[in-house]
PDB file of C-alpha atoms in Angstrom:
ATOM      1  CA  VAL A   1      -0.736  28.550  14.609  1.00 77.00           C
ATOM      2  CA  GLY A   2       1.422  29.462  11.683  1.00 71.00           C
ATOM      3  CA  LEU A   3       1.982  25.604  10.867  1.00 78.00           C
ATOM      4  CA  SER A   4      -1.959  24.959  11.536  1.00 83.00           C
ATOM      5  CA  VAL A   5      -3.037  27.451   8.987  1.00 79.00           C
ATOM      6  CA  TYR A   6      -0.379  26.281   6.469  1.00 78.00           C
ATOM      7  CA  ARG A   7      -1.670  22.670   6.908  1.00 86.00           C
ATOM      8  CA  PHE A   8      -5.231  23.966   6.046  1.00 84.00           C
ATOM      9  CA  ASP A   9      -4.007  25.485   3.058  1.00 82.00           C
ATOM     10  CA  ILE A  10      -2.170  22.221   1.985  1.00 86.00           C
ATOM     11  CA  ASN A  11      -5.322  20.136   2.586  1.00 87.00           C
ATOM     12  CA  PHE A  12      -7.540  22.406   0.774  1.00 84.00           C
ATOM     13  CA  ARG A  13      -5.254  21.888  -2.330  1.00 85.00           C
ATOM     14  CA  GLU A  14      -4.772  18.309  -2.135  1.00 88.00           C
ATOM     15  CA  SER A  15      -8.423  17.950  -1.772  1.00 86.00           C
ATOM     16  CA  THR A  16      -9.010  19.517  -5.126  1.00 85.00           C
ATOM     17  CA  ILE A  17      -6.463  17.160  -6.570  1.00 87.00           C
ATOM     18  CA  LEU A  18      -7.826  14.095  -5.011  1.00 87.00           C
ATOM     19  CA  GLY A  19     -11.328  14.937  -5.976  1.00 83.00           C
ATOM     20  CA  ILE A  20     -10.138  15.249  -9.602  1.00 84.00           C
ATOM     21  CA  VAL A  21      -8.676  11.771  -9.557  1.00 85.00           C
ATOM     22  CA  GLY A  22     -11.729  10.073  -8.178  1.00 81.00           C
ATOM     23  CA  ALA A  23     -11.771  10.593  -4.239  1.00 81.00           C
ATOM     24  CA  GLY A  24     -14.710  12.873  -4.302  1.00 78.00           C
ATOM     25  CA  GLY A  25     -14.807  16.337  -2.776  1.00 78.00           C
ATOM     26  CA  ILE A  26     -14.226  19.705  -4.268  1.00 81.00           C
ATOM     27  CA  GLY A  27     -12.324  18.342  -7.487  1.00 85.00           C
ATOM     28  CA  ALA A  28     -15.285  15.684  -7.989  1.00 87.00           C
ATOM     29  CA  THR A  29     -17.575  18.718  -8.528  1.00 89.00           C
ATOM     30  CA  LEU A  30     -15.078  20.033 -11.286  1.00 90.00           C
ATOM     31  CA  THR A  31     -14.648  16.678 -12.675  1.00 90.00           C
ATOM     32  CA  THR A  32     -18.492  16.257 -13.089  1.00 92.00           C
ATOM     33  CA  ALA A  33     -18.947  19.656 -14.714  1.00 93.00           C
ATOM     34  CA  MET A  34     -16.233  18.851 -17.194  1.00 93.00           C
ATOM     35  CA  SER A  35     -17.519  15.509 -18.172  1.00 94.00           C
ATOM     36  CA  ARG A  36     -21.094  16.990 -18.963  1.00 96.00           C
ATOM     37  CA  TYR A  37     -19.399  20.054 -21.057  1.00 95.00           C
ATOM     38  CA  ASP A  38     -20.964  22.361 -18.597  1.00 95.00           C
ATOM     39  CA  PHE A  39     -18.092  24.719 -18.986  1.00 95.00           C
ATOM     40  CA  ASP A  40     -19.869  27.452 -17.106  1.00 96.00           C
ATOM     41  CA  THR A  41     -19.958  25.606 -14.041  1.00 94.00           C
ATOM     42  CA  ALA A  42     -16.675  24.422 -14.325  1.00 94.00           C
ATOM     43  CA  GLY A  43     -15.296  27.764 -14.826  1.00 95.00           C
ATOM     44  CA  ALA A  44     -17.227  28.890 -11.529  1.00 95.00           C
ATOM     45  CA  VAL A  45     -15.839  26.260  -9.891  1.00 92.00           C
ATOM     46  CA  LEU A  46     -12.215  26.785 -10.909  1.00 92.00           C
ATOM     47  CA  ALA A  47     -12.762  30.600 -10.247  1.00 95.00           C
ATOM     48  CA  LEU A  48     -13.869  29.640  -6.529  1.00 92.00           C
ATOM     49  CA  ILE A  49     -10.936  27.093  -6.005  1.00 89.00           C
ATOM     50  CA  ILE A  50      -8.560  29.862  -7.131  1.00 91.00           C
ATOM     51  CA  ALA A  51     -10.381  32.397  -4.786  1.00 94.00           C
ATOM     52  CA  ILE A  52     -10.272  30.278  -1.827  1.00 89.00           C
ATOM     53  CA  VAL A  53      -6.226  29.232  -2.626  1.00 87.00           C
ATOM     54  CA  MET A  54      -5.474  32.886  -2.772  1.00 90.00           C
ATOM     55  CA  ALA A  55      -7.521  33.808   0.383  1.00 91.00           C
ATOM     56  CA  LEU A  56      -5.937  31.067   2.352  1.00 85.00           C
ATOM     57  CA  GLU A  57      -2.328  32.024   1.023  1.00 86.00           C
ATOM     58  CA  LEU A  58      -2.788  35.390   2.130  1.00 89.00           C
ATOM     59  CA  PHE A  59      -4.255  34.396   5.447  1.00 87.00           C
ATOM     60  CA  SER A  60      -1.452  32.343   5.935  1.00 83.00           C
ATOM     61  CA  GLY A  61       1.113  34.728   5.164  1.00 84.00           C
ATOM     62  CA  PHE A  62      -0.434  37.321   7.471  1.00 87.00           C
ATOM     63  CA  VAL A  63      -0.667  34.925  10.435  1.00 84.00           C
ATOM     64  CA  ARG A  64       2.943  33.742   9.768  1.00 81.00           C
ATOM     65  CA  ARG A  65       4.138  37.512   9.865  1.00 87.00           C
ATOM     66  CA  ARG A  66       2.239  38.011  13.027  1.00 87.00           C
ATOM     67  CA  VAL A  67       3.521  35.022  14.922  1.00 80.00           C
ATOM     68  CA  GLN A  68       7.281  35.760  14.086  1.00 77.00           C
TER      69      GLN A  68
END
């Protein structure tokens, strides 16, 4: 269970990076907003990515503590 949550966390982070590079997904939205100079949307996307990563990190830590 702990490893599954950890992999989900890693997959979310990697999807963001891959999207910025050009593979689509979450990072593609960020790249599109930045290329159109729509910094309000880009800031909202960044804030959302950071919030989701922090929530997944907290959840992952909680699950790993409960499993041990």
